[in-house]
Tab-separated table of N, CA and C in Angstrom:
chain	number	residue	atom	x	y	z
A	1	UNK	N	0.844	-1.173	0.000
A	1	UNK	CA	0.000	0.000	0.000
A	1	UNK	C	0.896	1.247	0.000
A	2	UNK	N	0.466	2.273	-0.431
A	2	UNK	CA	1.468	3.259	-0.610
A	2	UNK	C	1.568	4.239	0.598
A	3	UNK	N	2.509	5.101	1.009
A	3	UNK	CA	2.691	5.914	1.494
A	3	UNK	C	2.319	7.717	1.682
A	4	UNK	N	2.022	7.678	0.563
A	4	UNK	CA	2.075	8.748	-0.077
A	4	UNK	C	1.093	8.990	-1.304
A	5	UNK	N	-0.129	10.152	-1.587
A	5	UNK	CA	-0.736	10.736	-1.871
A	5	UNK	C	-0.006	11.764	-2.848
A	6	UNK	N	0.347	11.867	-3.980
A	6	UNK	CA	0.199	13.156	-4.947
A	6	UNK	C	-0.943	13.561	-6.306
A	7	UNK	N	-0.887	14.953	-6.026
A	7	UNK	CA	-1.804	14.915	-7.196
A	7	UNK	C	-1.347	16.397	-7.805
A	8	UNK	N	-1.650	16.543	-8.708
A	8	UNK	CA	-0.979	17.557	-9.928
A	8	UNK	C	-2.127	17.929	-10.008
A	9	UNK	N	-2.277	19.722	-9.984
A	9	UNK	CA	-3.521	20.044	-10.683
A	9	UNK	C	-3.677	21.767	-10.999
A	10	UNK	N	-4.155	22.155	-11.736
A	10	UNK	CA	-4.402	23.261	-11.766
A	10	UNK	C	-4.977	24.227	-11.096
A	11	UNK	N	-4.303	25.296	-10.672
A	11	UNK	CA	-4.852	26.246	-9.757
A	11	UNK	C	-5.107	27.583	-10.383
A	12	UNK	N	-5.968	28.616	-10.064
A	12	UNK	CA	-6.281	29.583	-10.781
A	12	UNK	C	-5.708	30.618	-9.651
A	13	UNK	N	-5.152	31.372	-10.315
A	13	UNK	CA	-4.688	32.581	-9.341
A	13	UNK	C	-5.380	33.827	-9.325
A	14	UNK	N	-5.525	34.555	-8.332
A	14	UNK	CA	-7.021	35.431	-8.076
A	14	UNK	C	-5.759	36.483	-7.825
A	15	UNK	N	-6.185	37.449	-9.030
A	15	UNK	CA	-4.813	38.796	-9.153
A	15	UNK	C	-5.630	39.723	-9.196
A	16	UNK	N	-5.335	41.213	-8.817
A	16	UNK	CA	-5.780	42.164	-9.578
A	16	UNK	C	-6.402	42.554	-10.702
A	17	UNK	N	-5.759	41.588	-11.937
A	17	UNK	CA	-5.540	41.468	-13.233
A	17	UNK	C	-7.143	41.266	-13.448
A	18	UNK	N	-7.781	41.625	-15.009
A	18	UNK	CA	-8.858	40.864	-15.477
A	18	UNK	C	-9.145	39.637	-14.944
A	19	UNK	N	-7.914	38.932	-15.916
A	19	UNK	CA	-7.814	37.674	-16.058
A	19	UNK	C	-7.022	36.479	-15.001
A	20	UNK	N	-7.829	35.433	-14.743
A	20	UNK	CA	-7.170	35.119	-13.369
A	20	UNK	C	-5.609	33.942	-14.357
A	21	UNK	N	-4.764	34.165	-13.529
A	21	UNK	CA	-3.400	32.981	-14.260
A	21	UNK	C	-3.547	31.379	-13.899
A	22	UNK	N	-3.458	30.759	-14.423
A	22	UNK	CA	-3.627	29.311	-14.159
A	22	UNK	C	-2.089	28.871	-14.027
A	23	UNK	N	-2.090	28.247	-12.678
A	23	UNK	CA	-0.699	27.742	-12.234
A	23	UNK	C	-0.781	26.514	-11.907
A	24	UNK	N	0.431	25.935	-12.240
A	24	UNK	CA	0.069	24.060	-11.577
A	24	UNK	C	0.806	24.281	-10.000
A	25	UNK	N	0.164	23.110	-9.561
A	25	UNK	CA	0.187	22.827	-7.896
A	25	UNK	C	0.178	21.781	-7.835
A	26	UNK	N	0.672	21.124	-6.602
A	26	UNK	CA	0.647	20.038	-6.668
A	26	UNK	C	0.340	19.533	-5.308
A	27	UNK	N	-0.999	18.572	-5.004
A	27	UNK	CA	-1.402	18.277	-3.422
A	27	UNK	C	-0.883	16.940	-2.849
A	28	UNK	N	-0.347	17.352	-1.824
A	28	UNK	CA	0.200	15.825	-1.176
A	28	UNK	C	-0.319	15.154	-0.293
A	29	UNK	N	-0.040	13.930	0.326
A	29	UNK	CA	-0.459	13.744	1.795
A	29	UNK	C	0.574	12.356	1.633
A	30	UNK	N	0.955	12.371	3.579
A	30	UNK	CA	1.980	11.749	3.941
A	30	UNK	C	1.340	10.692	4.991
A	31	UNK	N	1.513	9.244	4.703
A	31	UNK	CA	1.188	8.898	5.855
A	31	UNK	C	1.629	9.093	7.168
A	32	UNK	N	2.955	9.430	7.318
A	32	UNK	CA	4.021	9.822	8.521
A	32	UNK	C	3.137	11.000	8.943
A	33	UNK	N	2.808	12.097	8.294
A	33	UNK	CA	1.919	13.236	8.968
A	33	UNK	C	0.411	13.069	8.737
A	34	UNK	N	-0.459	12.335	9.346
A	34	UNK	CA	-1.769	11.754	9.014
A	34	UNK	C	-2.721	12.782	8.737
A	35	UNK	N	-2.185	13.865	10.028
A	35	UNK	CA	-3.146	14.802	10.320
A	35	UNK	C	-3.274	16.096	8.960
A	36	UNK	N	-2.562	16.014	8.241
A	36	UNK	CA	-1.856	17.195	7.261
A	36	UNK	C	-2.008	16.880	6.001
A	37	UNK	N	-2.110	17.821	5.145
A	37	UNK	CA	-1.745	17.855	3.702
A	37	UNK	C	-1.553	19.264	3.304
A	38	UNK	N	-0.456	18.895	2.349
A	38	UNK	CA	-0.056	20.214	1.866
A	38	UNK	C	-0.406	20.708	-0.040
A	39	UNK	N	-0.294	21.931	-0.002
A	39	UNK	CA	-0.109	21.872	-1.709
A	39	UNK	C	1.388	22.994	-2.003
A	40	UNK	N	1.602	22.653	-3.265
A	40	UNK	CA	3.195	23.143	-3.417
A	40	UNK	C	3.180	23.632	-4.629
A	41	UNK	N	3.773	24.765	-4.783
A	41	UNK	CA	3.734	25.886	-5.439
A	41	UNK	C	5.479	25.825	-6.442
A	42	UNK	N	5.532	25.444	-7.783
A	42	UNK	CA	6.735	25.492	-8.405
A	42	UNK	C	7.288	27.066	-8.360
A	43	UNK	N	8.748	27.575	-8.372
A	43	UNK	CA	9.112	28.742	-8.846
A	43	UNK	C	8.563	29.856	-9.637
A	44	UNK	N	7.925	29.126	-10.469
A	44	UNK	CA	7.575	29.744	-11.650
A	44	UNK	C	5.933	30.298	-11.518
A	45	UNK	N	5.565	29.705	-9.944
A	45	UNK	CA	4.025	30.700	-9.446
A	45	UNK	C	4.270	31.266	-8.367
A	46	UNK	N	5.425	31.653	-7.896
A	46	UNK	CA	5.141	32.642	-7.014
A	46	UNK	C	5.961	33.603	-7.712
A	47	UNK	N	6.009	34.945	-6.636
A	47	UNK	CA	6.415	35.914	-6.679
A	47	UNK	C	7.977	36.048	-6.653
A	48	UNK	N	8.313	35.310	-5.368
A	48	UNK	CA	10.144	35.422	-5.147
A	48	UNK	C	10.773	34.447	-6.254
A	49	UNK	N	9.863	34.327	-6.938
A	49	UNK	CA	10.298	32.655	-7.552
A	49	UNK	C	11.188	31.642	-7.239
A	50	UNK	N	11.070	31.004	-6.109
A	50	UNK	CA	11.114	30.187	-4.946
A	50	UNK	C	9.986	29.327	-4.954
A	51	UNK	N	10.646	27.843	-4.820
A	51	UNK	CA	9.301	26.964	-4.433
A	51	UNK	C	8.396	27.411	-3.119
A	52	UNK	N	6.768	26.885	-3.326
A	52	UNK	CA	6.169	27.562	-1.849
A	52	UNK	C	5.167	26.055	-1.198
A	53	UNK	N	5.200	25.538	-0.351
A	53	UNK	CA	4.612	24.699	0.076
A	53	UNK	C	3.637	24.924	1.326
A	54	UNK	N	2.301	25.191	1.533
A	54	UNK	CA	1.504	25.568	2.911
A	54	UNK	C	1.270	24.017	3.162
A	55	UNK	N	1.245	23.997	4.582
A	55	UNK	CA	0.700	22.452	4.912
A	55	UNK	C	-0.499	22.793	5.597
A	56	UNK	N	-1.672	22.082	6.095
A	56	UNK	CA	-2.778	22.484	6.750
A	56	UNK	C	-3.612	21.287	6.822
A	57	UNK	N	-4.607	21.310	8.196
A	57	UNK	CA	-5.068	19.751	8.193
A	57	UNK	C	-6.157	19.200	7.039
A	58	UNK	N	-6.129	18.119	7.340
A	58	UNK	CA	-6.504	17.410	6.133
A	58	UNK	C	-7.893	17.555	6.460
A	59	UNK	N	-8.567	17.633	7.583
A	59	UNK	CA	-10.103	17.810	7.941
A	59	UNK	C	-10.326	19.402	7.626
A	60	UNK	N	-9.299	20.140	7.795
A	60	UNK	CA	-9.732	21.395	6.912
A	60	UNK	C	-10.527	21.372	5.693
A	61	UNK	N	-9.601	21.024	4.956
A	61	UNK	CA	-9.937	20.601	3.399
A	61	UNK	C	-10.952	20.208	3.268
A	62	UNK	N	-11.081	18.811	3.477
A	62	UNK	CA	-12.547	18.330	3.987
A	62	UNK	C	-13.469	18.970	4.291
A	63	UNK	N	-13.628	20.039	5.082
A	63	UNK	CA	-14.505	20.912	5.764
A	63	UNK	C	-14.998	21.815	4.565
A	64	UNK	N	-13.479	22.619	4.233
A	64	UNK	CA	-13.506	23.546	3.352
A	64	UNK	C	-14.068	23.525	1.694
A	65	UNK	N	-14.340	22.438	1.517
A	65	UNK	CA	-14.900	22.287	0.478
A	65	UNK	C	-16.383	22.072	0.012
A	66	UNK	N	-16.916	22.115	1.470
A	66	UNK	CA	-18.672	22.445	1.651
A	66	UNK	C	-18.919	23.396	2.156
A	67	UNK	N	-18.370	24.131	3.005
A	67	UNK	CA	-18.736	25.011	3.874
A	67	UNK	C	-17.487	26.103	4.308
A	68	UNK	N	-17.734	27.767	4.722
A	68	UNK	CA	-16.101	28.328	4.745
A	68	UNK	C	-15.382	27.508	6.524
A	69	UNK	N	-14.201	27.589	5.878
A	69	UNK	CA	-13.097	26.625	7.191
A	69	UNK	C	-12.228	27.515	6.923
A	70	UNK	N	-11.696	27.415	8.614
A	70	UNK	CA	-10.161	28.286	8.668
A	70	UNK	C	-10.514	29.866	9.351
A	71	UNK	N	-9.436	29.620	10.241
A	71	UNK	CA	-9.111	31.398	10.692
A	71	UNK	C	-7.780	31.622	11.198
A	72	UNK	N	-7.010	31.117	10.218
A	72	UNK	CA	-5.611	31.627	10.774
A	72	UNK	C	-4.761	31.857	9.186
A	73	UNK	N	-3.915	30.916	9.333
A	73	UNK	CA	-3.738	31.132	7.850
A	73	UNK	C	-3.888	30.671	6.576
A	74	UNK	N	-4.734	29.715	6.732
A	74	UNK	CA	-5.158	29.194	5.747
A	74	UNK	C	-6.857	28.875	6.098
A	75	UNK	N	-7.061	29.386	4.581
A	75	UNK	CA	-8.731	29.635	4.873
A	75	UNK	C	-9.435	29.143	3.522
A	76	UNK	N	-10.260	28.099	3.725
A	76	UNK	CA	-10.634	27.372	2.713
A	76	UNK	C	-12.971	27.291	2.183
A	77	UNK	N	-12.620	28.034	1.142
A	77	UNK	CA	-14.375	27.828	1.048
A	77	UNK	C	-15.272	27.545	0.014
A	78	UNK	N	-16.025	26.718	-0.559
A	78	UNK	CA	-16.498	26.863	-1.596
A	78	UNK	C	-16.957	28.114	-2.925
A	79	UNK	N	-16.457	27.976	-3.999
A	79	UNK	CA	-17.266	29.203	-5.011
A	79	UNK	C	-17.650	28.514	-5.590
A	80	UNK	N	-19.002	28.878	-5.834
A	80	UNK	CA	-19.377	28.674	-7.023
A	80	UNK	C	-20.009	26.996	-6.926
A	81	UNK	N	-20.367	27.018	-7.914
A	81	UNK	CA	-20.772	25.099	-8.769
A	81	UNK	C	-19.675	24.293	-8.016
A	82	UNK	N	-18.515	24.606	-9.028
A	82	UNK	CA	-17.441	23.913	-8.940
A	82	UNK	C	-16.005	24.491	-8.373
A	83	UNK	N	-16.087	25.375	-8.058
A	83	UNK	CA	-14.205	25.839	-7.372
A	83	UNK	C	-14.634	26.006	-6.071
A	84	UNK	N	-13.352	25.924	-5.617
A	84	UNK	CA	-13.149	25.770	-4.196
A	84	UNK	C	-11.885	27.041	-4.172
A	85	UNK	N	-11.949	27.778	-3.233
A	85	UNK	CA	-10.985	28.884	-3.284
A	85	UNK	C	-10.027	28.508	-1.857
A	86	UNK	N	-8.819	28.293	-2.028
A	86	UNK	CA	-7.850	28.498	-1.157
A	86	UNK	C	-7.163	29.885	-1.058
A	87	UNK	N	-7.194	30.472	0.480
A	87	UNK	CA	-6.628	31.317	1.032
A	87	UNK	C	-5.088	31.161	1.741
A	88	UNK	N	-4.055	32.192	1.146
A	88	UNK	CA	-3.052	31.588	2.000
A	88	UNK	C	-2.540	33.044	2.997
A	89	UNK	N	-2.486	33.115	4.080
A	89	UNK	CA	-2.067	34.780	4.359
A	89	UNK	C	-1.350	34.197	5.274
A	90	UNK	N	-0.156	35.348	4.935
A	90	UNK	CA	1.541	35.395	5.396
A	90	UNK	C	1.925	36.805	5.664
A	91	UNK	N	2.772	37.421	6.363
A	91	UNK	CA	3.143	38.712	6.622
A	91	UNK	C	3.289	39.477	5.170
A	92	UNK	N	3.852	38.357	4.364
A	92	UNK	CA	3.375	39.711	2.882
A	92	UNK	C	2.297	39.985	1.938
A	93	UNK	N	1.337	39.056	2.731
A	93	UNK	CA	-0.077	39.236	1.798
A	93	UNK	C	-0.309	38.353	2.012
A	94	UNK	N	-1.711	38.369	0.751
A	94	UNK	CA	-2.853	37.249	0.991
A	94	UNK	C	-2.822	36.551	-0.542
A	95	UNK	N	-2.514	34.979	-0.778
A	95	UNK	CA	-2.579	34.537	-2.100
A	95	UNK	C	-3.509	33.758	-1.985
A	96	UNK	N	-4.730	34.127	-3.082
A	96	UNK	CA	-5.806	33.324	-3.178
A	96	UNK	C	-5.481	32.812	-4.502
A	97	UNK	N	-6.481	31.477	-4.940
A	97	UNK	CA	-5.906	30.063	-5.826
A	97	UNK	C	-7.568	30.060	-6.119
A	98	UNK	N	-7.652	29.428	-7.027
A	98	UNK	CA	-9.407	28.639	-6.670
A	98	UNK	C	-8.571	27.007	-7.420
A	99	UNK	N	-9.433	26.066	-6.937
A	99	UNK	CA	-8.963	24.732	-7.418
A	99	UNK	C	-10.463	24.300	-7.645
A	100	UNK	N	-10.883	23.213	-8.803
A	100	UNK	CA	-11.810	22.909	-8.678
A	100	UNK	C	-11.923	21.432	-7.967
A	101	UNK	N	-13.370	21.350	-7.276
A	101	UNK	CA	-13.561	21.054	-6.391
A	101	UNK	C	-13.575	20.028	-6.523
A	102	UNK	N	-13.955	19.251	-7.763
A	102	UNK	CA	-13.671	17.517	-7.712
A	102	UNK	C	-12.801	17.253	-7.761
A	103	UNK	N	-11.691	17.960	-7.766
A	103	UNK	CA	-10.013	17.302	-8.282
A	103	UNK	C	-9.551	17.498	-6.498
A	104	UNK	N	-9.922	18.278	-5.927
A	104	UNK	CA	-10.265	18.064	-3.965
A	104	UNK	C	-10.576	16.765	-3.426
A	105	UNK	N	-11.421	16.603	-3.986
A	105	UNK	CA	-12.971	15.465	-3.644
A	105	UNK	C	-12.296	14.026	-4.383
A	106	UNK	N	-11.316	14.199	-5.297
A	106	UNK	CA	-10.783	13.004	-5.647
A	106	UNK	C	-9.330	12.438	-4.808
A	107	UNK	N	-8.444	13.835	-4.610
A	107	UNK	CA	-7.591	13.802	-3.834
A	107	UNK	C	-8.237	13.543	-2.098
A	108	UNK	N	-9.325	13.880	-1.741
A	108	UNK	CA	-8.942	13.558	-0.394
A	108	UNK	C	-9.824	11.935	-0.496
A	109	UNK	N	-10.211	11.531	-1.407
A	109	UNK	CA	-10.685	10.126	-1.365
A	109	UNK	C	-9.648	8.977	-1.418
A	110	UNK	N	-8.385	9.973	-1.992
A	110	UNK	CA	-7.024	9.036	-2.300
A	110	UNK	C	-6.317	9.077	-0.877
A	111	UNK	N	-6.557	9.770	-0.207
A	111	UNK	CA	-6.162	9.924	1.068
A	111	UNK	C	-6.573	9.057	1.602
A	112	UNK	N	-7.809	9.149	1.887
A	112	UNK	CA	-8.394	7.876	2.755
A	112	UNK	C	-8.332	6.531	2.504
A	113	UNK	N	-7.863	6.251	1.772
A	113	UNK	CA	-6.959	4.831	1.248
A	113	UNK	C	-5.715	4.319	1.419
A	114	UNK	N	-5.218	5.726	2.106
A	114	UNK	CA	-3.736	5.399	2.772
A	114	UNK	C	-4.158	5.539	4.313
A	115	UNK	N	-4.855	6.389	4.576
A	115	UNK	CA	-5.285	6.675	6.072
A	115	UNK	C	-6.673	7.141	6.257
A	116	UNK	N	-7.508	6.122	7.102
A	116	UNK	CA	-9.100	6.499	7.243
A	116	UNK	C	-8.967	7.582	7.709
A	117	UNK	N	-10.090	8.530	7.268
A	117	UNK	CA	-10.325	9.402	8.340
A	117	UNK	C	-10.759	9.355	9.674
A	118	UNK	N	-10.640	9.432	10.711
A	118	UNK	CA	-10.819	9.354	11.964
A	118	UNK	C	-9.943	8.375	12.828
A	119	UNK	N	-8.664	7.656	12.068
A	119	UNK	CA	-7.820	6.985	12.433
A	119	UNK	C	-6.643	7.096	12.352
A	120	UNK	N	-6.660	8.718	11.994
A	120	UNK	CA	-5.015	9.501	12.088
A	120	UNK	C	-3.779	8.985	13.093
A	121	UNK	N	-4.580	8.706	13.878
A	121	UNK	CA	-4.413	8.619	15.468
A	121	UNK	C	-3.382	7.044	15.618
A	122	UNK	N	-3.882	6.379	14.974
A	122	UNK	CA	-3.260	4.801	15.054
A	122	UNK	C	-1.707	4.839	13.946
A	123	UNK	N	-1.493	5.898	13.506
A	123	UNK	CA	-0.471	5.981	12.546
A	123	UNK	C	0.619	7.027	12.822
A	124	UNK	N	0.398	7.497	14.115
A	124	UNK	CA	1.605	8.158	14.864
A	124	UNK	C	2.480	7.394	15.300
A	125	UNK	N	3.892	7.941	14.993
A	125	UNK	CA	5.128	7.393	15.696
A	125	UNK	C	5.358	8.106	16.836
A	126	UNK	N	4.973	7.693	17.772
A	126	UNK	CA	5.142	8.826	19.009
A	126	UNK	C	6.397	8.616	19.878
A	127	UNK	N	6.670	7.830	19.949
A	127	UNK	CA	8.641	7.315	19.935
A	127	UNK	C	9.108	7.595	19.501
A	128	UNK	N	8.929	7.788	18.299
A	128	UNK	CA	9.575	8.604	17.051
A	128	UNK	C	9.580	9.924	17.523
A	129	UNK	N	8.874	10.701	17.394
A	129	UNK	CA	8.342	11.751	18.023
A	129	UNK	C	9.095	12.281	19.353
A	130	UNK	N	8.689	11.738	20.398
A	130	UNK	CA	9.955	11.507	21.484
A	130	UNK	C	11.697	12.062	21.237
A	131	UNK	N	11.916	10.811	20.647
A	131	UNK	CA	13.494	11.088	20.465
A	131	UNK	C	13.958	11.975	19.884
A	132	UNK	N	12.590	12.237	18.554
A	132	UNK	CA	13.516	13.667	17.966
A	132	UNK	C	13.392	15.085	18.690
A	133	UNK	N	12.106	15.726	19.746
A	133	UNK	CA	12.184	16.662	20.342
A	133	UNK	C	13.381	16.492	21.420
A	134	UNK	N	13.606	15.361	21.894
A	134	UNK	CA	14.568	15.553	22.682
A	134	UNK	C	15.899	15.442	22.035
A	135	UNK	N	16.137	15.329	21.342
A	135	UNK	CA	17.409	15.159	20.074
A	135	UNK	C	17.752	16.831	19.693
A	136	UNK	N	16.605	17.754	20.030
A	136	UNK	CA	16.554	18.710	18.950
A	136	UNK	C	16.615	19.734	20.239
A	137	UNK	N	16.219	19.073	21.859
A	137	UNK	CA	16.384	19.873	22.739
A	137	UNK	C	17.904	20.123	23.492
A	138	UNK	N	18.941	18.973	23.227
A	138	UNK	CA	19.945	19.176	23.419
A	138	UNK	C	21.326	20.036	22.631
């Protein structure tokens, strides 16, 4: 069984501009971090042009794709039929994305095939866990 969750997909970038830019992204999930998934941003869509990766929980997402979720920095809510708008805010602004919503709805179904939802919990290394805060406290 696999470890690991990727998915490639198109994101729409919400600019000033008329016209919104379509950037690829790419969504992950780790079984090692049950609770989490991230999406990752190539050079060539951000600003510093620097890769950009937000991580945020995976029941967010979940949440965020029926109903608005989030009040910190990442804030996730349905538009529309079909997009789902991701919020990302950082001390230099606010980057909004829209993704559509079945390519969400397919990715977090691929998730739950590596890790049920509500059984995050049985897939912690907490020994693991252990040794490295104290590894990292000396």
């Amino acid at each position: 069984m696999p470890h690991t969750v990727e998915q490639a997909v198109q994101a729409r970038l919400v600019t000033p501009a008329p016209r919104m830019e379509t950037v690829p992204a790419t969504l992950r999930y780790d079984r090692t971090d049950p609770f989490a998934v991230s999406v990752g941003f190539p050079p060539q869509a951000t600003l510093a042009g620097e890769p950009v990766s937000w991580a945020f929980a995976r029941d967010l997402l979940a949440t965020g794709i029926r109903t608005p979720a989030g009040v910190g920095d990442v804030r996730i809510r349905p538009f529309g039929y079909d997009r789902t708008v991701l919020e990302f805010h950082s001390r230099e602004g606010v980057a909004m994305v829209h993704i559509h919503t079945s390519e969400l709805r397919h990715f977090l179904k691929r998730t739950e095939t590596v890790v049920p939802a509500g059984r995050e919990h049985r897939y912690l290394d907490v020994d693991q866990d252990v040794v490295e805060l104290l590894r990292d406290a000396c």
